[in-house]
PDB file of C-alpha atoms and ligand atoms in Angstrom:
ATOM      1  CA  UNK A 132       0.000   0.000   0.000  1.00  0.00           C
ATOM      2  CA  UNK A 133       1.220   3.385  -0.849  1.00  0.00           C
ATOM      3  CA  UNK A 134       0.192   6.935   0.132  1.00  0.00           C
ATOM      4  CA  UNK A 135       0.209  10.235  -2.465  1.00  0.00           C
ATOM      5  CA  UNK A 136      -0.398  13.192  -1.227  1.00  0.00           C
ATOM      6  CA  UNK A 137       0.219  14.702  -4.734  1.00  0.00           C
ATOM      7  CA  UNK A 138      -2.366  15.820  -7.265  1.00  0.00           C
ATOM      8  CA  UNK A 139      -0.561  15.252 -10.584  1.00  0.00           C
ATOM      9  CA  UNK A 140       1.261  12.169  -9.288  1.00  0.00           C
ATOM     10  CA  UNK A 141      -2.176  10.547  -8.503  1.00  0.00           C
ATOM     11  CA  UNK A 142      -3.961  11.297 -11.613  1.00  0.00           C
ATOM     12  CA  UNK A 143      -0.827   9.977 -13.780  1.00  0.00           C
ATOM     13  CA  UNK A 144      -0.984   6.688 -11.261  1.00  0.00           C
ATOM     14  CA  UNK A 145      -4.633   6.379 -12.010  1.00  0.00           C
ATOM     15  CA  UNK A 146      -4.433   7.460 -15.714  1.00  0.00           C
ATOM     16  CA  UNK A 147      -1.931   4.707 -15.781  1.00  0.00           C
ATOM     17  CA  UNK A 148      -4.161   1.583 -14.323  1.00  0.00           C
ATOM     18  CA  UNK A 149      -6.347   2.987 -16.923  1.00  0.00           C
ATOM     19  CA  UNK A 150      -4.470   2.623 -19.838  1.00  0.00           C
ATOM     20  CA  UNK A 151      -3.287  -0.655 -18.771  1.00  0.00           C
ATOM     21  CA  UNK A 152      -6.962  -1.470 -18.989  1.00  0.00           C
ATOM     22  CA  UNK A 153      -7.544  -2.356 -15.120  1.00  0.00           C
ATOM     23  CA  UNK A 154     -10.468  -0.778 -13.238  1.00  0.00           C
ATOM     24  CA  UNK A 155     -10.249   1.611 -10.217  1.00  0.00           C
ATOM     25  CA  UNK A 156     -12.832   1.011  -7.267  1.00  0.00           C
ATOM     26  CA  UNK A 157     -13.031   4.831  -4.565  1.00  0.00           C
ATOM     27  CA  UNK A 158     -13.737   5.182  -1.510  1.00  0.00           C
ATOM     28  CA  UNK A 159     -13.350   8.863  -0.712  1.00  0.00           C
ATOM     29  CA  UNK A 160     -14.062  10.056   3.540  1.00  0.00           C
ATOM     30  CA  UNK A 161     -12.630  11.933   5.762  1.00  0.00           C
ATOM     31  CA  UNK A 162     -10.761   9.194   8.073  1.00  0.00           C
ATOM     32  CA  UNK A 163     -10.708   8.407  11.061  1.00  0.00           C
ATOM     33  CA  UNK A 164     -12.295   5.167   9.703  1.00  0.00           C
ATOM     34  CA  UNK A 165     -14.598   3.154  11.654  1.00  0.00           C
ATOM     35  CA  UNK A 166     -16.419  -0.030  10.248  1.00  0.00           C
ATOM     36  CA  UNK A 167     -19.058   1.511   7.838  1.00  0.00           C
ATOM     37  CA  UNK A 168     -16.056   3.071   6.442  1.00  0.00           C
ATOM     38  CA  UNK A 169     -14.615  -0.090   5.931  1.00  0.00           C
ATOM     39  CA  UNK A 170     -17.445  -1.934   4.518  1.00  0.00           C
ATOM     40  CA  UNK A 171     -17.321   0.260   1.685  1.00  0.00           C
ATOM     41  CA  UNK A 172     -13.332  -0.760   1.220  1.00  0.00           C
ATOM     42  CA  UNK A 173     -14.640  -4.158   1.648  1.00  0.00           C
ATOM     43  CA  UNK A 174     -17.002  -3.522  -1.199  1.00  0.00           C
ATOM     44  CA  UNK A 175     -14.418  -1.781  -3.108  1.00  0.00           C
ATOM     45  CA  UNK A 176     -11.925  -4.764  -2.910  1.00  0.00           C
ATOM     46  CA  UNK A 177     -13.966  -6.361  -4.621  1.00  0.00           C
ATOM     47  CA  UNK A 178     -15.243  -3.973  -7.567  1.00  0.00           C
ATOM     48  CA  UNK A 179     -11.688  -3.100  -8.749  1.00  0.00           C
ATOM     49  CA  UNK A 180      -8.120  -3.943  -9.431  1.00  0.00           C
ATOM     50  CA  UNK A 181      -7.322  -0.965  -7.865  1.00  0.00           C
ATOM     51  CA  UNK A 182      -8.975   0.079  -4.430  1.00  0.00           C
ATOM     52  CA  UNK A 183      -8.567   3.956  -3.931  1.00  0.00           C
ATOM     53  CA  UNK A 184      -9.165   5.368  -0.162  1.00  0.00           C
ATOM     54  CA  UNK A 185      -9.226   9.072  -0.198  1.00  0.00           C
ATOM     55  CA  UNK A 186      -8.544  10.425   2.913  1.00  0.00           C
ATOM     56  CA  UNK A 187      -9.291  14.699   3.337  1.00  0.00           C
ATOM     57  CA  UNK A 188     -11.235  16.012   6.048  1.00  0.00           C
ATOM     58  CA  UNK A 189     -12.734  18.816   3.035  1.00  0.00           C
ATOM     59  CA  UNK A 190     -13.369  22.240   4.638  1.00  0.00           C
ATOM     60  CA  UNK A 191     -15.708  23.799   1.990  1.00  0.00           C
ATOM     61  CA  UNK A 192     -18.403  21.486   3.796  1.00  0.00           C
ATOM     62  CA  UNK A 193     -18.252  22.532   7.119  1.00  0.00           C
ATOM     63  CA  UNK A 194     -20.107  25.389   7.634  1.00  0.00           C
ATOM     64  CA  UNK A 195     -18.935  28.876  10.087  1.00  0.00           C
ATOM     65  CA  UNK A 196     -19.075  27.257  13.531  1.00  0.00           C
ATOM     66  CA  UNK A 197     -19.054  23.658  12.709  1.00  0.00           C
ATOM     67  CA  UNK A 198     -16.296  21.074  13.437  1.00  0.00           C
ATOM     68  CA  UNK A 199     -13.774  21.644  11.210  1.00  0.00           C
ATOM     69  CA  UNK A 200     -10.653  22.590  13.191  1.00  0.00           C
ATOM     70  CA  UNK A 201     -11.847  19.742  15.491  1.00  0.00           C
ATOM     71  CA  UNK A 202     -12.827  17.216  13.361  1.00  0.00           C
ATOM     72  CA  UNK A 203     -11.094  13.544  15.060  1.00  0.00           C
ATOM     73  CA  UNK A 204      -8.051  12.914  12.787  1.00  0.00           C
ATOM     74  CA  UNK A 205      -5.757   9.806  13.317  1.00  0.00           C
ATOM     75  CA  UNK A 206      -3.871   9.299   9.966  1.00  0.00           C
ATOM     76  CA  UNK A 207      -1.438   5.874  11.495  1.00  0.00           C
ATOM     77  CA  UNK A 208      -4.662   4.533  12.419  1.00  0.00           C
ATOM     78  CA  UNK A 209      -5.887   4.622   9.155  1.00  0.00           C
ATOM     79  CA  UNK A 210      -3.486   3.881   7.499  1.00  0.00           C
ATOM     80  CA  UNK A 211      -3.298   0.434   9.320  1.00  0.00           C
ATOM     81  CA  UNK A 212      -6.715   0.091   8.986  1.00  0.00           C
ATOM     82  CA  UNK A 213      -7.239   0.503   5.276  1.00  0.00           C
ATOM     83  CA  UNK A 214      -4.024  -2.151   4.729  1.00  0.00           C
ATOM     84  CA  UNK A 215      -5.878  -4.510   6.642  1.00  0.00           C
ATOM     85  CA  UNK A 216      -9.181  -3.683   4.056  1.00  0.00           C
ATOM     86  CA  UNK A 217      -6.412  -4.411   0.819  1.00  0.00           C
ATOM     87  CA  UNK A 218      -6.060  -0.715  -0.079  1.00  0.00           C
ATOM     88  CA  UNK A 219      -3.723   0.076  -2.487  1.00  0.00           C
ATOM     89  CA  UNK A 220      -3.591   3.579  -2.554  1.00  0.00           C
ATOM     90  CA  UNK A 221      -4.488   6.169  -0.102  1.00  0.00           C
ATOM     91  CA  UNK A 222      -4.664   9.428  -1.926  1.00  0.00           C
ATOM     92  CA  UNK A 223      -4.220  12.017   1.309  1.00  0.00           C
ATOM     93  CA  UNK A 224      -3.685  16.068   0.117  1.00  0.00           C
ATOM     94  CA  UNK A 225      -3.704  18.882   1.582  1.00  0.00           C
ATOM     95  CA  UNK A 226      -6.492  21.587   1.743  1.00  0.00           C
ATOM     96  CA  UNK A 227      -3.851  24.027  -0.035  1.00  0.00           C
ATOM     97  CA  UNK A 228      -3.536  21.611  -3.290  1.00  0.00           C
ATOM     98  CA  UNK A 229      -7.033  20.759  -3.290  1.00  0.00           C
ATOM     99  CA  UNK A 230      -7.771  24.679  -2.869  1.00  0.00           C
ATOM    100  CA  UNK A 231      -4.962  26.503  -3.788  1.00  0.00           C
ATOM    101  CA  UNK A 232      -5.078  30.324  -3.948  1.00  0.00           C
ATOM    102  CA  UNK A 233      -7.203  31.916  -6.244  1.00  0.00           C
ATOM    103  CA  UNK A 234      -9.515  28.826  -6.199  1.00  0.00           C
ATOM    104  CA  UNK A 235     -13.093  30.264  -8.037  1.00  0.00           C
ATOM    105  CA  UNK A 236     -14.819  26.688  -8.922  1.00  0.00           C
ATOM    106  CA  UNK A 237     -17.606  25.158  -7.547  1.00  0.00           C
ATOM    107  CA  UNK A 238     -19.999  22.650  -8.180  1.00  0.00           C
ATOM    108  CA  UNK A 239     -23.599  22.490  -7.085  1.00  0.00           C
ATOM    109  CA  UNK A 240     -26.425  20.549  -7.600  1.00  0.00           C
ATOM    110  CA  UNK A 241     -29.797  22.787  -7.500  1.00  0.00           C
ATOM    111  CA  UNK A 242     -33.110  22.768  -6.293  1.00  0.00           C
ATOM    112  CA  UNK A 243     -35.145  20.879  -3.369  1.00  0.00           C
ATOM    113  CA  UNK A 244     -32.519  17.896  -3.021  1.00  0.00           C
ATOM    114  CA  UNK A 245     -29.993  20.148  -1.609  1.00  0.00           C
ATOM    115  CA  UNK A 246     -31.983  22.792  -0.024  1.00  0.00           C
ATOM    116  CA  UNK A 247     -33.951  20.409   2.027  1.00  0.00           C
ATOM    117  CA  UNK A 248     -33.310  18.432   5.111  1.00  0.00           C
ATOM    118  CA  UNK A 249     -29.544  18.777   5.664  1.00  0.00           C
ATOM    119  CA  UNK A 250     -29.227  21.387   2.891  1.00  0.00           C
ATOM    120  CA  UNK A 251     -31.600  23.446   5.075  1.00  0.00           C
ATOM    121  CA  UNK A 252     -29.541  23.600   8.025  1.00  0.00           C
ATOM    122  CA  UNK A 253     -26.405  23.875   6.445  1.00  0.00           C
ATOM    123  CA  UNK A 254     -26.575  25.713   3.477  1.00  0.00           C
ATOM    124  CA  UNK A 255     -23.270  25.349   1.952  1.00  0.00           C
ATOM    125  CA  UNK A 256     -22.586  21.841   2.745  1.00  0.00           C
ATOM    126  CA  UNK A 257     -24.010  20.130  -0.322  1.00  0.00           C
ATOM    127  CA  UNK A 258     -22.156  22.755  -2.852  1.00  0.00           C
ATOM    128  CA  UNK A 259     -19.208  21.514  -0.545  1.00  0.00           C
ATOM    129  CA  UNK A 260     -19.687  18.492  -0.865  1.00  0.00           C
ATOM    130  CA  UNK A 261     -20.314  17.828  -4.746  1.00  0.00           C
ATOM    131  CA  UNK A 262     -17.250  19.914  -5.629  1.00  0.00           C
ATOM    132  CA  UNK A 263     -14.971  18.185  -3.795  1.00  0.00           C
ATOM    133  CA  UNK A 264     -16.568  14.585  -4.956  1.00  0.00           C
ATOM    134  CA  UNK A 265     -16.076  15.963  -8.391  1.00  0.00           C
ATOM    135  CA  UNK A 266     -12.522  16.981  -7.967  1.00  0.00           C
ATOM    136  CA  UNK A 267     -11.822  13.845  -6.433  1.00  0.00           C
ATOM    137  CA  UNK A 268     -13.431  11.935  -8.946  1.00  0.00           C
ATOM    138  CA  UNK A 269     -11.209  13.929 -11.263  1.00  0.00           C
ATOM    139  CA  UNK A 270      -8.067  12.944  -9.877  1.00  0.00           C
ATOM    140  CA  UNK A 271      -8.821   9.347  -9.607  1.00  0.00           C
ATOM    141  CA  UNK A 272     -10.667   8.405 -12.375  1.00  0.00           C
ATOM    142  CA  UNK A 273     -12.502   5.686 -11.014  1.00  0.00           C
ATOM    143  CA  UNK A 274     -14.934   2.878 -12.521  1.00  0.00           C
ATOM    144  CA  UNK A 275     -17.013   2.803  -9.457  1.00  0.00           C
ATOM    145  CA  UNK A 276     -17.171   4.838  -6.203  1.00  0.00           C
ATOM    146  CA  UNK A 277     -19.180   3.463  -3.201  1.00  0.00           C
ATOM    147  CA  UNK A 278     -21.213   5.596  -0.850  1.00  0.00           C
ATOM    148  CA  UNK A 279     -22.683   4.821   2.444  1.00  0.00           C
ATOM    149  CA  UNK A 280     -26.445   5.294   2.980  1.00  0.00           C
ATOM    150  CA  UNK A 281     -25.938   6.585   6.316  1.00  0.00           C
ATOM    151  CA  UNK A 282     -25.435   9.872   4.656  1.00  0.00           C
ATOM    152  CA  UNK A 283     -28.676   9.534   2.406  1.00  0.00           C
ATOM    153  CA  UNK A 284     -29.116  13.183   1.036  1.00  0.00           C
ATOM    154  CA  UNK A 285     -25.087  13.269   0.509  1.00  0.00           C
ATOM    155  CA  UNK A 286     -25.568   9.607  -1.798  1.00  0.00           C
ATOM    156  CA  UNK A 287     -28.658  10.846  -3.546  1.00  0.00           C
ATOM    157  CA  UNK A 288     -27.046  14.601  -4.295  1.00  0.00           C
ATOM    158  CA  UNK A 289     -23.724  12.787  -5.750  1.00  0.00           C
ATOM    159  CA  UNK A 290     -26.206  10.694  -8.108  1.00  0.00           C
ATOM    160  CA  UNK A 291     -27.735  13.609  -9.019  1.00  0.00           C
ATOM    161  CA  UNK A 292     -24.341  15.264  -9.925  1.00  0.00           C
ATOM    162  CA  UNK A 293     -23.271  11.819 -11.726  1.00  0.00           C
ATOM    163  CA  UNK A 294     -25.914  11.703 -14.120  1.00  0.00           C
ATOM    164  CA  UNK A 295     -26.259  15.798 -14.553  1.00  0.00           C
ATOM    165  CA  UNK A 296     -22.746  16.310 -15.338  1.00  0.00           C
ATOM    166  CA  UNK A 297     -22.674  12.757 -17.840  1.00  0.00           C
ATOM    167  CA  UNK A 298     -19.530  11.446 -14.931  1.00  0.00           C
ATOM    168  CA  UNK A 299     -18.283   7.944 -16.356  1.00  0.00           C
ATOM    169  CA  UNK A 300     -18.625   6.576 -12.583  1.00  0.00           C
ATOM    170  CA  UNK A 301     -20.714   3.780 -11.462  1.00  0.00           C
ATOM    171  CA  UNK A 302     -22.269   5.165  -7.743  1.00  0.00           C
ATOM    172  CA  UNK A 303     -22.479   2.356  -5.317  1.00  0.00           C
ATOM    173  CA  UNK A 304     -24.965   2.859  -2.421  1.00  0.00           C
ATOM    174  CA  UNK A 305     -24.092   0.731   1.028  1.00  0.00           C
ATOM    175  CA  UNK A 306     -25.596  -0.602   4.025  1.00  0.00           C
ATOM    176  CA  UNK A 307     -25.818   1.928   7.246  1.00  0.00           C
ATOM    177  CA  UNK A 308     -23.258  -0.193   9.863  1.00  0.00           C
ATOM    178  CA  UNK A 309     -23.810  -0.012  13.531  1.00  0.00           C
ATOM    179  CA  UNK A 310     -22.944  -0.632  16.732  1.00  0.00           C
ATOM    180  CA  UNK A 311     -24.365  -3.497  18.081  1.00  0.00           C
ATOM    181  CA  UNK A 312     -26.834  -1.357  20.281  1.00  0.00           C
ATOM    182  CA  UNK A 313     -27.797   0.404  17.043  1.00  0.00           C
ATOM    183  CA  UNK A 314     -26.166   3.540  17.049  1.00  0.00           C
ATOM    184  CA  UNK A 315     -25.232   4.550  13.742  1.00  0.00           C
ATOM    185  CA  UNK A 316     -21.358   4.433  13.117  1.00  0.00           C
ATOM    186  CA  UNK A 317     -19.855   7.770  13.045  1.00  0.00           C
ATOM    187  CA  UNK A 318     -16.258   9.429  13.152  1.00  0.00           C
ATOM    188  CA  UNK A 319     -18.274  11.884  15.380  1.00  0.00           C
ATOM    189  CA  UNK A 320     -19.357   9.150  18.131  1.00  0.00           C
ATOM    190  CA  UNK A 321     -16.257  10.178  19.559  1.00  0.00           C
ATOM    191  CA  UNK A 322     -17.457  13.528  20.776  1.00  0.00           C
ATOM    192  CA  UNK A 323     -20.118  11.861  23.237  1.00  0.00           C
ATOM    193  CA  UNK A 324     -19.808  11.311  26.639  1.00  0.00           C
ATOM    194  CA  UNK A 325     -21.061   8.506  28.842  1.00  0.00           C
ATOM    195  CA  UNK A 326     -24.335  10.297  29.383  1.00  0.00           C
ATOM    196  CA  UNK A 327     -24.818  11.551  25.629  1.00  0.00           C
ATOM    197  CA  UNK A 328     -24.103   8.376  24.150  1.00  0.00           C
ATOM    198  CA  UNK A 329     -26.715   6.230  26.341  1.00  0.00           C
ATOM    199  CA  UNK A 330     -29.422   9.535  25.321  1.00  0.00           C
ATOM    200  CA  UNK A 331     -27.622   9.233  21.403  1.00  0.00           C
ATOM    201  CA  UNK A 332     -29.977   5.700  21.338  1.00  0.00           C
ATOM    202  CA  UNK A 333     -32.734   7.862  21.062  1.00  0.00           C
ATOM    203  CA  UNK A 334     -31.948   8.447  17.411  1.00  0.00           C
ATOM    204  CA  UNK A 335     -32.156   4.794  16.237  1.00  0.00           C
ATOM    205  CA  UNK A 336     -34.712   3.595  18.433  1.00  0.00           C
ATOM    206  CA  UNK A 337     -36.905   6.655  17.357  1.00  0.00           C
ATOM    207  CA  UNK A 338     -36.357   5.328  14.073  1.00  0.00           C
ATOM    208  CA  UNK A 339     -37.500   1.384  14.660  1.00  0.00           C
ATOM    209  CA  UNK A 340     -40.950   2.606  16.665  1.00  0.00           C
ATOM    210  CA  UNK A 341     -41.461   4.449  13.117  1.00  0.00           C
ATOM    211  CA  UNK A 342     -40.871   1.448  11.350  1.00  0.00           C
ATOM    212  CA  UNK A 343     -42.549  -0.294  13.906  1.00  0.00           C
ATOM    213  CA  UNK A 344     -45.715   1.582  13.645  1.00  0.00           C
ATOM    214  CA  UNK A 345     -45.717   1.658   9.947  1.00  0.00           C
ATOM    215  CA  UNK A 346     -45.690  -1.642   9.841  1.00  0.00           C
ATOM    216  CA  UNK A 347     -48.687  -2.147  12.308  1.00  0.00           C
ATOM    217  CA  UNK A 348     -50.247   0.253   9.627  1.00  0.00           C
ATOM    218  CA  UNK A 349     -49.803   3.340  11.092  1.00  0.00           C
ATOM    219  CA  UNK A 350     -49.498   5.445   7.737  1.00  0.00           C
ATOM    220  CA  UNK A 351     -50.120   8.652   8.145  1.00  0.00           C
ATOM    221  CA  UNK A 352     -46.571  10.583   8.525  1.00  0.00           C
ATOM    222  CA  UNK A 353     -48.042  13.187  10.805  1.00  0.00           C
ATOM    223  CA  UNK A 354     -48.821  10.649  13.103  1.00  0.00           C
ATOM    224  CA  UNK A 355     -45.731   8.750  13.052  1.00  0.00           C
ATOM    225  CA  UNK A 356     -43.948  12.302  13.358  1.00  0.00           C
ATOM    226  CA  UNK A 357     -45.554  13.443  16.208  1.00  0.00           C
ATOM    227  CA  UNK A 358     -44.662  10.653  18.301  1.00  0.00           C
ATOM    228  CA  UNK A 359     -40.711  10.396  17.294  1.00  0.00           C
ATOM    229  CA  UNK A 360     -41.214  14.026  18.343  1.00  0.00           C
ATOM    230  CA  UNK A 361     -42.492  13.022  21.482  1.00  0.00           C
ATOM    231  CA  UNK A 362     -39.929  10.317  21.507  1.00  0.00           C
ATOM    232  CA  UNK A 363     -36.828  12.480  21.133  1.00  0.00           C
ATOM    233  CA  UNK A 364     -37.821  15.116  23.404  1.00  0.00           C
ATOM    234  CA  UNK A 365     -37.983  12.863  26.288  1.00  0.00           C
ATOM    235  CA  UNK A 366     -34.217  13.084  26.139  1.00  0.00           C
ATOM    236  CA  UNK A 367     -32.303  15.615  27.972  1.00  0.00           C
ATOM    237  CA  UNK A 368     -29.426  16.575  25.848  1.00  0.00           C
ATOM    238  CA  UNK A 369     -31.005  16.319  22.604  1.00  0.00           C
ATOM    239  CA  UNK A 370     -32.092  19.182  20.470  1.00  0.00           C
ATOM    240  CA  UNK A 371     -34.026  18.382  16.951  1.00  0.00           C
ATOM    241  CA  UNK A 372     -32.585  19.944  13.998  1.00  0.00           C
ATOM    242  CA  UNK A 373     -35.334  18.029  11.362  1.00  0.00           C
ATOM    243  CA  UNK A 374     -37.132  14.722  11.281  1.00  0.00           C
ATOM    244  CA  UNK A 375     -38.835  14.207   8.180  1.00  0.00           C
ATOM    245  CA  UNK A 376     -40.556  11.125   6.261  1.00  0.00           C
ATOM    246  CA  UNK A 377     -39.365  11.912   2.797  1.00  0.00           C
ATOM    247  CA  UNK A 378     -40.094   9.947  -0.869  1.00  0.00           C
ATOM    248  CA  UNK A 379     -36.177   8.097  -0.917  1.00  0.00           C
ATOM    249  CA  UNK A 380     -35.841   9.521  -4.554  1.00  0.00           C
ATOM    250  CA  UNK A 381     -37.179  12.990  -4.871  1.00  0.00           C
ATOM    251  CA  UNK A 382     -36.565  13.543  -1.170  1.00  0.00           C
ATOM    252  CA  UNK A 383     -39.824  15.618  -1.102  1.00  0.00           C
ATOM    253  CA  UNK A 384     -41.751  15.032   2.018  1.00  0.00           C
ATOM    254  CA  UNK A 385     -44.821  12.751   1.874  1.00  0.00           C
ATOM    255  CA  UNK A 386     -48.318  12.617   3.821  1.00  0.00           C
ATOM    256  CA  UNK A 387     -48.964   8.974   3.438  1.00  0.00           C
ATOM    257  CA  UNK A 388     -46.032   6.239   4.571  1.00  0.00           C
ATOM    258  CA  UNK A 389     -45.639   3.883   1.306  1.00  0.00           C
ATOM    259  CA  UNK A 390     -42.293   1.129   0.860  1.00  0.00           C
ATOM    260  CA  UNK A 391     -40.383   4.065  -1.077  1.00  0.00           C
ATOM    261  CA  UNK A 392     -41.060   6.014   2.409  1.00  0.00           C
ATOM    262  CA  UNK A 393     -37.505   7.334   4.457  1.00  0.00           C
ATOM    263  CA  UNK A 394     -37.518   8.362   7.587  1.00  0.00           C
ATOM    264  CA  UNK A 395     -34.440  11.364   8.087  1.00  0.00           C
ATOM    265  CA  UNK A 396     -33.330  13.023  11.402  1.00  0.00           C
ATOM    266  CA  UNK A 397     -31.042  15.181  12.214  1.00  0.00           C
ATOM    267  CA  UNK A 398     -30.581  15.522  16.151  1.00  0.00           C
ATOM    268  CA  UNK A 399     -28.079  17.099  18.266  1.00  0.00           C
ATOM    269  CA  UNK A 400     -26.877  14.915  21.294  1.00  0.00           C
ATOM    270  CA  UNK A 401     -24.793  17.723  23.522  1.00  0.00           C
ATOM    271  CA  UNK A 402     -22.909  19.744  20.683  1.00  0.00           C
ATOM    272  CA  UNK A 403     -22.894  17.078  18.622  1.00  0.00           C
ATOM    273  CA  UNK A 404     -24.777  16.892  15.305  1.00  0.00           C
ATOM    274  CA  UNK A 405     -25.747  13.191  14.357  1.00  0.00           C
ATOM    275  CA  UNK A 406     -27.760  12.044  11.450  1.00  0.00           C
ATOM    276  CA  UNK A 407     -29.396   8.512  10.417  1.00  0.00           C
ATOM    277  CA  UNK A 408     -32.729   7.204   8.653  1.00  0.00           C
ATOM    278  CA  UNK A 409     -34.528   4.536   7.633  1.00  0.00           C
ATOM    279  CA  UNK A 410     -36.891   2.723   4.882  1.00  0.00           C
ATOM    280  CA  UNK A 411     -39.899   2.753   7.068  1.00  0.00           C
ATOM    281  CA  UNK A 412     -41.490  -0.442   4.935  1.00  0.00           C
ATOM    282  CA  UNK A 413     -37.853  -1.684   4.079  1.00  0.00           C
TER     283      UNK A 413
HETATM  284  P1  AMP B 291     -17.143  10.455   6.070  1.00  0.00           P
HETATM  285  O1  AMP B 291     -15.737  10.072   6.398  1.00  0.00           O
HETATM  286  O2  AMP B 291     -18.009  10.670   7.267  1.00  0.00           O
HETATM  287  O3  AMP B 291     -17.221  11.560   5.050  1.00  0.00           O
HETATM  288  O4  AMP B 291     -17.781   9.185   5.347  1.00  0.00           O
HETATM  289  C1  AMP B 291     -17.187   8.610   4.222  1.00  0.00           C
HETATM  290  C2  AMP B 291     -18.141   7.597   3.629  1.00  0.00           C
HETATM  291  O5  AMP B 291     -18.431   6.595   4.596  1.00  0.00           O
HETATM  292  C3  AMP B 291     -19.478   8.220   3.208  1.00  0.00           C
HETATM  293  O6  AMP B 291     -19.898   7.635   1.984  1.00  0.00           O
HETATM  294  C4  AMP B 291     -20.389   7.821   4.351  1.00  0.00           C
HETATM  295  O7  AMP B 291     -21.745   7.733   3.990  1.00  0.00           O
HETATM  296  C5  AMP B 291     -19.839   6.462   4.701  1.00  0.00           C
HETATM  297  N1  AMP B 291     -20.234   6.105   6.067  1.00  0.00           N
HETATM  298  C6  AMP B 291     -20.053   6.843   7.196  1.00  0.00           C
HETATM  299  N2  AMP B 291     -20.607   6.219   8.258  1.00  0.00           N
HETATM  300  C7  AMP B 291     -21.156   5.079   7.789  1.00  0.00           C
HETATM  301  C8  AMP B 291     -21.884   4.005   8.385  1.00  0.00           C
HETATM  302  N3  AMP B 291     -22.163   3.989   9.692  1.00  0.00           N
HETATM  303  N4  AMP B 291     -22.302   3.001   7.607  1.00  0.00           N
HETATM  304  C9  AMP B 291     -22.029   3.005   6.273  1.00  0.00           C
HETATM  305  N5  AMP B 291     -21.353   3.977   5.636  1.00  0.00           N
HETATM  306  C10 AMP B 291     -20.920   4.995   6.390  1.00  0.00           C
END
């Protein structure tokens, strides 16, 4: 396994692997990899000759006030990790390559899929978000790139941008990994403490009694939303940014529950943001 931190030299390495007609499978994040990271390098491993990790904690997606500076960074760790998952190349740059001076170009992906739910509390994290993905994509030409559905909005936006923009990249949706009391996996777990974590089940266990009820045939989403309301607010330390039962294409909000129905929330636990969802009829 090797790591380039250099633009060119990673585009000629991929450009390369290209010509010598083998495939590239991506994995771009911003480390400090946990398991759902990895079973997208598991996925990976097995969609290309060449498994890319990016690695590049991207700051046009963190709003003013948010984590950036912060953000849990452990690049050893990583890098053990990702050997262990059969990466071959970690591409790891620095925010001054990837935005050098003078930088003017962005990419952004319009309308209600980005200015709802996430897009609506953080307004220039999508336009983040789909520029960098682009770049990226740019740099390491790959066949396929795989996505995890923990970040639904984020997956659906960068399909959006993929078929918009004509991008020669198969998008690979994946599996939301948890802990084995449910919480959804998350770089930013590491923020909680003892007491925020046990209150952070909230968020997943909100999202079961949905299913739950939607399955007893509970269908109405006004129904369903008033008591994860209820649900959430019994917790001390949490704060609701959103929680929203959405059509899992369009991302529009729906009245009536059907098996295209997602359930999205955005919570925080303490001063930490944390997302998940879930096909209500899945
Ligand atoms: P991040 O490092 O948070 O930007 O995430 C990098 C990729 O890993 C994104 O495609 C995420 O959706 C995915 N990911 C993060 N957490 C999970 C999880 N718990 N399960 C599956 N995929 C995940």
């Amino acid at each position: 396994m090797e790591t380039i931190s250099n633009i060119k030299e990673m585009q000629t390495r991929c450009l390369n692997v290209r010509a010598a007609g083998q495939t590239i499978a991506f994995v771009p994040t911003m480390g400090f990899l946990h398991e759902g990271h990895l079973s997208l390098l598991h996925e990976g491993r097995k969609r290309g000759d060449l498994l890319v990790l990016s690695i590049f904690v991207n700051p046009t997606q963190f709003g003013q006030g948010e984590d950036l500076d912060s953000y849990p960074r452990d690049f050893e760790r990583d890098e053990r990790l990702a050997r262990e998952c059969g990466v071959d190349l970690i591409f790891y740059p620095d925010a001054e390559s990837i935005y050098p001076h003078g930088y003017e170009s962005y990419v952004s992906v319009e309308g209600p899929l980005t200015t709802s739910l996430e897009g609506a509390c953080r307004p220039t994290h999508f336009r983040g978000v789909t520029t960098v993905v682009a770049k990226l994509f740019n740099i390491v030409l790959p066949h396929v790139a795989l996505f995890g559905r923990k970040d639904f909005q984020q997956l659906a936006v960068i399909r959006r941008m993929t078929a918009d923009l004509n991008l020669p990249v198969e998008i690979v949706g994946m599996p939301i990994v948890r802990e084995t009391d449910g919480l959804a996996m998350s770089s930013r777990n590491v923020y909680l403490n003892n007491g925020e974590r046990e209150e952070s089940l909230a968020l997943v266990g909100t999202l079961r009694r949905a299913a739950e009820m939607a399955r007893d045939g509970v269908l109405a989403s006004e129904k369903i939303l008033s008591s994860a309301h209820q649900w959430l607010n019994a917790e001390d330390s949490l704060s609701i940014d959103y929680v929203k039962i959405c059509n899992a294409q369009t991302l529009e909000e729906v009245d009536m529950v059907d098996h295209d129905s997602v359930m999205l929330l955005a919570v925080k636990v303490g001063k930490t943001r944390l997302i998940d969802n879930c096909i209500l009829l899945g």
